[in-house]
C-alpha atoms as one frame of an Amber mdcrd trajectory, in Angstrom:
protein
 -19.058 -31.663 -30.005 -19.737 -32.088 -33.778 -21.381 -28.903 -36.086 -21.884
 -29.076 -39.760 -21.894 -25.631 -41.487 -24.096 -24.660 -44.074 -22.474 -21.490
 -46.052 -22.822 -20.558 -49.566 -18.878 -21.882 -50.855 -15.378 -21.415 -49.818
 -13.101 -18.169 -51.540 -12.602 -17.372 -54.517 -15.910 -18.635 -55.409 -17.548
 -16.795 -52.837 -16.901 -13.599 -50.560 -18.278 -11.141 -48.983 -18.863 -10.962
 -44.510 -21.156 -14.070 -44.668 -18.602 -16.307 -46.084 -15.722 -14.558 -44.451
 -17.717 -15.278 -41.299 -18.532 -18.561 -41.515 -14.746 -19.688 -42.590 -13.225
 -17.504 -39.805 -15.712 -19.216 -37.189 -15.379 -22.853 -38.472 -11.714 -22.281
 -38.347 -12.093 -20.786 -34.435 -14.138 -23.828 -33.486 -12.060 -25.927 -35.198
  -9.023 -24.667 -32.948 -11.446 -25.013 -30.083 -11.528 -29.053 -30.692 -14.934
 -28.763 -32.103 -15.327 -31.518 -35.029 -16.264 -29.171 -37.531 -17.866 -30.043
 -41.200 -18.712 -27.707 -44.335 -21.664 -27.859 -46.525 -22.263 -25.809 -49.664
 -24.889 -25.593 -51.880 -23.446 -26.879 -55.843 -24.895 -27.259 -59.190 -23.838
 -30.320 -60.922 -25.691 -31.325 -64.085 -23.629 -35.012 -64.059 -24.065 -35.250
 -60.118 -27.583 -35.808 -60.515 -26.862 -39.709 -59.323 -25.221 -37.806 -56.595
 -27.184 -35.581 -53.594 -24.029 -35.039 -51.668 -20.383 -35.406 -52.703 -17.027
 -36.072 -50.077 -15.079 -33.334 -50.846 -12.755 -33.961 -47.945  -9.964 -31.396
 -47.266  -9.961 -30.012 -51.148 -10.871 -26.270 -49.505  -9.385 -26.390 -46.385
  -7.245 -28.720 -44.377  -9.185 -28.132 -41.069 -12.309 -28.500 -42.103 -13.699
 -32.044 -44.171 -16.010 -30.252 -47.239 -19.275 -31.630 -48.736 -20.681 -30.567
 -52.128 -25.014 -30.379 -51.671 -25.414 -31.263 -55.209 -28.411 -29.857 -57.498
 -29.426 -27.302 -54.871 -32.088 -25.226 -55.886 -30.985 -21.782 -57.296 -28.775
 -18.744 -55.126 -30.167 -15.796 -55.786 -27.480 -13.604 -54.670 -28.559 -10.772
 -56.641 -31.295  -9.707 -57.592 -34.964 -11.871 -56.570 -36.433 -15.250 -57.801
 -38.311 -15.474 -61.120 -39.743 -18.567 -61.132 -40.791 -20.158 -57.452 -41.645
 -23.362 -58.747 -37.652 -23.987 -58.923 -37.125 -22.628 -55.756 -39.671 -25.521
 -53.935 -38.117 -28.673 -56.182 -38.315 -31.498 -53.771 -34.646 -32.579 -52.482
 -33.862 -36.349 -51.357 -34.639 -36.960 -48.023 -33.220 -40.397 -47.931 -30.063
 -39.394 -49.278 -29.950 -36.403 -46.535 -31.042 -38.899 -43.698 -28.103 -41.591
 -44.325 -25.518 -38.742 -44.835 -26.654 -37.452 -41.713 -26.762 -40.558 -39.733
 -23.079 -41.113 -40.990 -21.842 -37.615 -39.956 -24.462 -37.185 -36.968 -23.529
 -33.540 -35.932 -24.696 -32.486 -32.877 -25.791 -29.171 -34.513 -26.855 -27.947
 -37.839 -25.601 -24.314 -38.495 -26.848 -22.291 -41.294 -25.535 -19.106 -42.405
 -28.456 -18.573 -45.182 -31.252 -20.752 -46.606 -30.396 -19.712 -50.056 -29.863
 -22.723 -51.927 -30.968 -25.435 -48.880 -33.854 -27.679 -49.601 -36.682 -27.860
 -46.971 -36.120 -32.286 -47.152 -32.221 -31.318 -45.496 -34.100 -29.463 -42.349
 -36.798 -32.016 -42.053 -34.289 -35.077 -42.608 -32.358 -33.052 -39.184 -35.761
 -33.030 -37.491 -35.774 -36.510 -37.743 -32.644 -37.589 -36.430 -33.309 -34.757
 -33.730 -30.318 -32.476 -34.812 -30.514 -28.818 -33.697 -30.785 -26.274 -35.937
 -29.101 -22.768 -35.553 -29.598 -20.170 -38.092 -27.437 -17.273 -37.998 -28.934
 -14.514 -39.616 -26.346 -13.130 -42.335 -29.071 -12.262 -44.730 -32.957 -11.605
 -45.107 -33.669 -14.711 -47.316 -36.702 -16.004 -46.835 -38.421 -13.711 -45.393
 -37.867 -11.673 -48.448 -37.126 -12.602 -52.130 -34.195 -11.505 -51.985 -31.415
 -11.799 -49.802 -31.338  -7.461 -48.862 -35.096  -7.058 -48.639 -34.909  -4.369
 -51.456 -36.478  -3.212 -54.247 -35.196  -0.098 -57.137 -32.959   0.440 -54.172
 -35.967   0.861 -51.885 -36.200  -1.278 -48.516 -39.965  -3.095 -48.572 -39.246
  -5.099 -44.954 -42.266  -2.805 -42.998 -44.317  -3.592 -46.091 -43.634  -7.344
 -47.106 -46.575  -8.967 -49.069 -47.175 -11.273 -52.014 -47.712  -8.176 -54.536
 -44.040  -7.057 -53.968 -42.923 -10.446 -53.653 -44.249 -10.495 -57.592 -42.671
  -6.966 -57.931 -39.606  -8.026 -57.410 -39.027 -10.768 -59.931 -38.693  -8.211
 -62.680 -35.311  -7.771 -60.727 -34.680 -11.128 -61.617 -32.000 -13.320 -63.535
 -33.454 -16.664 -65.224 -32.580 -19.616 -63.261 -30.279 -20.367 -66.185 -28.149
 -17.538 -65.361 -28.546 -18.626 -61.822 -26.721 -21.729 -62.373 -24.341 -19.762
 -64.109 -23.204 -18.508 -61.443 -22.784 -21.935 -59.357 -20.580 -23.011 -62.262
 -17.046 -23.924 -60.362 -15.609 -21.725 -62.987 -17.844 -18.828 -62.514 -14.727
 -17.227 -60.702 -12.343 -17.502 -63.330 -14.538 -15.426 -65.348 -15.935 -12.785
 -63.032 -13.668  -9.974 -63.559 -14.680 -10.664 -67.101 -18.157 -10.106 -66.386
 -17.431  -6.784 -64.135 -15.927  -5.099 -67.045 -19.758  -5.871 -69.279 -21.421
  -4.910 -65.939 -23.019  -1.832 -66.700 -23.728  -3.084 -70.472 -25.391  -5.920
 -69.017 -28.000  -3.980 -66.372 -31.466  -3.865 -66.655 -33.115  -0.840 -67.226
 -34.421   0.643 -64.408 -37.514  -0.894 -63.499 -39.366   1.705 -61.266 -41.769
   2.484 -63.521 -42.827  -0.688 -64.129 -45.555  -2.735 -62.632 -45.845  -6.360
 -62.278 -49.213  -6.663 -64.194 -46.686  -6.475 -67.052 -46.201 -10.070 -66.990
 -49.410 -10.630 -69.145 -52.079  -8.397 -69.876 -54.447 -11.922 -68.775 -55.994
 -11.152 -65.148 -55.845 -14.826 -64.313 -52.120 -15.388 -65.717 -51.622 -12.549
 -63.087 -53.432 -14.091 -60.395 -51.772 -17.339 -60.693 -48.493 -15.341 -60.409
 -49.664 -14.411 -57.181 -50.905 -17.854 -56.308 -47.218 -19.426 -56.792 -45.806
 -16.499 -54.727 -47.619 -16.852 -52.474 -47.115 -21.102 -52.040 -43.479 -19.801
 -51.969 -43.921 -17.488 -49.228 -45.541 -20.082 -47.226 -42.589 -22.972 -48.130
 -39.898 -20.827 -46.968 -42.030 -19.827 -43.859 -42.305 -23.534 -43.219 -38.850
 -24.050 -43.177 -37.791 -20.972 -40.868 -40.340 -22.825 -38.213 -38.173 -26.008
 -38.565 -35.208 -23.608 -37.492 -34.491 -24.388 -33.239 -32.863 -21.323 -32.617
 -31.604 -17.877 -34.078 -28.737 -16.164 -33.621 -29.544 -12.370 -35.201 -26.361
 -10.664 -35.456 -27.499  -7.219 -34.659 -30.651  -5.399 -33.244 -31.717  -4.374
 -36.520 -31.768  -8.159 -37.637 -33.547  -8.628 -35.049 -36.551  -6.390 -35.219
 -36.735  -7.196 -39.082 -37.035 -10.840 -38.331 -39.536 -10.807 -35.493 -41.749
  -8.353 -37.757 -41.784 -10.608 -41.227 -42.064 -14.088 -38.878 -45.933 -15.347
 -38.542 -44.177 -17.339 -35.061 -41.862 -16.026 -32.075 -38.497 -17.957 -32.507
 -36.297 -18.111 -29.726 -32.842 -16.055 -30.122 -30.114 -14.351 -28.796 -28.378
 -11.391 -30.245 -24.790 -12.013 -31.079 -23.089  -9.287 -33.202 -20.331 -10.477
 -35.206 -16.305 -10.255 -36.246 -13.858 -12.062 -38.270 -10.267 -12.852 -37.832
  -8.941  -9.938 -39.624 -10.692  -7.552 -37.059  -8.367  -7.197 -33.969 -10.086
  -5.084 -30.902  -8.528  -6.071 -28.189  -9.915  -3.617 -25.463 -13.814  -3.936
 -24.333 -13.363   0.123 -24.189 -12.054   1.912 -27.281 -11.461   5.852 -27.210
 -11.320   7.558 -30.907 -10.086  10.979 -31.244 -12.941  13.103 -33.175 -11.129
  15.341 -35.720 -11.356  18.883 -34.458  -9.039  21.089 -36.720 -10.546  24.049
 -38.561  -9.119  22.584 -41.352 -10.883  20.413 -44.456 -12.757  17.434 -43.294
 -11.805  14.423 -44.872 -14.558  12.012 -44.873 -14.669   8.283 -46.101 -17.011
   5.739 -47.810 -16.368   1.969 -48.251 -18.243   0.151 -50.123 -20.312  -0.443
 -53.829 -21.227   2.815 -55.217 -25.156   1.486 -54.945 -28.326   2.993 -53.517
 -29.069   0.766 -50.857 -25.871   1.159 -49.583 -26.605   4.991 -49.238 -24.193
   6.062 -51.870 -25.914   8.336 -53.997 -27.293   9.872 -50.295 -24.273  10.748
 -49.578 -22.748  12.003 -52.798 -26.129  14.345 -52.726 -25.394  15.976 -49.668
 -21.591  16.104 -49.819 -22.117  18.475 -53.067 -23.763  20.664 -51.495 -20.833
  21.383 -48.720 -18.524  24.110 -49.597 -15.750  22.438 -51.002 -13.378  24.101
 -48.768 -15.168  22.649 -44.986 -15.230  19.635 -46.671 -13.781  16.232 -49.155
 -15.362  12.792 -49.682 -13.167   9.648 -50.573 -14.759   7.164 -51.883 -13.700
   3.560 -52.351 -14.363   0.112 -53.059 -15.699   0.591 -56.481 -15.119   1.747
 -59.864 -18.559   2.615 -61.614 -19.326   5.955 -59.965 -19.316   8.577 -63.378
 -21.227  11.597 -61.514 -20.474  14.729 -61.726 -18.848  16.180 -58.529 -18.941
  19.445 -56.845 -15.272  19.502 -56.678 -15.238  17.737 -53.253 -15.516  14.354
 -54.225 -12.255  11.342 -55.189 -13.174   8.305 -56.329 -10.700   5.837 -55.644
 -11.953   2.968 -57.169 -11.236  -0.563 -56.349  -8.252  -1.772 -53.721  -6.828
  -5.097 -52.516  -8.171  -5.911 -48.780  -4.672  -6.481 -47.005  -4.591  -2.743
 -47.738  -7.533  -1.617 -46.185  -5.657   0.370 -43.408  -3.908   2.569 -45.831
  -7.487   3.596 -47.256  -8.283   4.732 -43.415  -5.770   6.786 -43.307  -6.591
   9.089 -46.371  -9.507  10.210 -44.601 -10.854  11.326 -40.970 -13.664  10.023
 -40.489 -16.437   6.852 -41.896 -19.702   7.561 -43.146 -21.621   4.170 -43.362
 -24.872   5.629 -45.209 -26.791   2.706 -45.610 -30.618   2.743 -46.616 -31.240
  -0.855 -46.665 -31.672  -2.348 -43.224 -28.316  -3.657 -43.450 -27.609  -7.132
 -41.271 -24.091  -5.621 -40.053 -21.612  -4.415 -41.920 -18.071  -4.891 -40.647
 -16.834  -1.890 -42.461 -17.588  -0.080 -38.951 -15.526  -2.541 -37.152 -13.282
  -2.908 -39.675 -12.899   1.686 -38.678 -12.991   0.881 -35.336  -9.904  -1.310
 -35.646  -8.208   1.319 -37.579  -8.590   3.718 -35.086 -10.802   5.713 -37.506
 -14.159   7.274 -36.144 -17.511   6.328 -37.563 -20.578   7.910 -37.837 -23.783
   4.893 -38.891 -26.957   4.984 -40.210 -29.590   4.172 -38.156 -30.823   1.473
 -40.469 -27.566  -0.503 -40.406 -26.737  -3.524 -37.900 -23.504  -2.281 -36.660
 -25.305   1.236 -35.432 -25.367  -0.889 -31.990 -21.766  -0.048 -31.438 -22.150
   3.498 -31.086 -23.386   6.057 -29.168 -26.926   7.162 -30.641 -24.843  10.710
 -31.390 -23.050   8.944 -33.952 -26.084   7.879 -36.031 -28.278   9.641 -37.835
 -31.693   9.274 -40.261 -30.858   8.206 -44.014 -32.323  10.814 -45.349 -30.686
  13.924 -46.935 -32.369  16.466 -44.371 -30.744  13.856 -41.353 -27.667  13.237
 -43.024 -27.197  16.832 -43.327 -28.242  17.281 -39.976 -25.554  15.567 -38.512
 -22.791  17.438 -40.410 -24.358  20.812 -39.501 -23.880  19.219 -35.641 -20.917
  18.272 -36.375 -19.413  21.327 -37.256 -21.022  23.555 -34.786 -19.398  21.198
 -32.545 -22.571  19.896 -31.290 -21.065  16.466 -31.327 -18.115  15.144 -28.736
 -14.432  15.354 -29.218 -14.020  11.933 -28.859 -15.704   8.411 -29.796 -16.619
   6.081 -26.762 -17.404   2.254 -28.385 -18.173  -0.256 -25.477 -16.517  -3.642
 -27.116 -18.925  -6.771 -26.568 -16.830  -9.307 -25.237 -18.197 -11.644 -28.255
 -15.924  -9.046 -31.020 -12.474  -8.930 -29.165 -11.389 -12.006 -30.755 -12.841
 -14.765 -33.216 -11.960 -16.872 -30.283 -14.441 -15.244 -27.778 -16.731 -15.047
 -30.998 -16.611 -19.006 -31.144 -16.951 -19.466 -27.123 -20.254 -17.150 -27.607
 -21.668 -19.391 -30.422 -20.448 -22.367 -28.468 -22.311 -21.079 -25.696 -25.509
 -20.592 -27.983 -25.002 -24.353 -28.820 -25.078 -25.786 -25.339 -27.873 -23.925
 -24.927 -30.037 -25.033 -27.210 -28.496 -29.182 -27.016 -30.069 -28.790 -23.519
 -33.073 -27.887 -23.903
């Protein structure tokens, strides 16, 4: 079997769960004898004459990689500012020739960011099956997370909302800068100035601020409606969806205007080791101070503010919160919050040893969340927001509504011994190893090819 994967790119230019999963899956498939190829969106002004570049084994010895030159912009953070720049037609003749030479049976996409609609049309013309693993919401949302000003709008998705989100968008020039091959080398420097460069709070801004002229406002609405239809047309071209959680499935099914064929396959990475199908994690039952942990960026959508607010109201003689993963927290704590900042991922086992229980308080409908798997692999109990896709891993007793009352009540129940002393995790076969994950995905491929 020949499989062409489309993802955001190789490390260190790209990072995060989507990248890690795609890379590990490609390796696992190659180890099983599949011919694996990779395609990622690029931008190079000097390659206007060359829609695709063959990079051979430049990035990886197991996978031949191609770059999709002059792709659509990548709104990795924020949203879309100008719809017309995201709907420029690609070179379908070049795409047809490329696919005829490569002749993959499956085109497996991990996001539609940067991907021209014409590439999918070329696949359809040649009978190549298109499979989509839903790591993000881009396409049914103008940004990958369905978040605007820290609030989830997946249940109230509208063209007006898409236009409102444009106030939280970088210019296309800036987005192109992020696609520059030199970007990884200046990324650390940019982090230093991140807080300086952040925009003012836009919570009180209205989308009509773009112009006092109502006719211009109506034109904006029309352009964003065209963009929404453009992406829905792209999503209709996909033959089969692989939802990485039940949360993701529900969000997509509510926001698509058609009923896709799909499977739900929770994702993992090569670094996570879950050899058993049933794992028992002892809950912390000592009457000493409970040490809880948080790992991730200190952002609203991740529920960081919510967790801090709740913990600050708990007597410090009962709970301590250890936070890891960012360096931006400057809030005044009540004496029971300890900010350890950023860490190297290779030391994550040491991080888990600093607390008794991991809390994942996501306010947005997080598609999955690999941190939960990492906690389980490190024998650390985990309590998860009901909005996070990884909540499918634990029983309802270990989930909570991501509100102050919901999280506070969970801690009350826990301290009052209303929560069991042990946490049982039933691990699906696809999560026991990356080899089993590849096996589950290959089963989907064969099902799609047999249609």
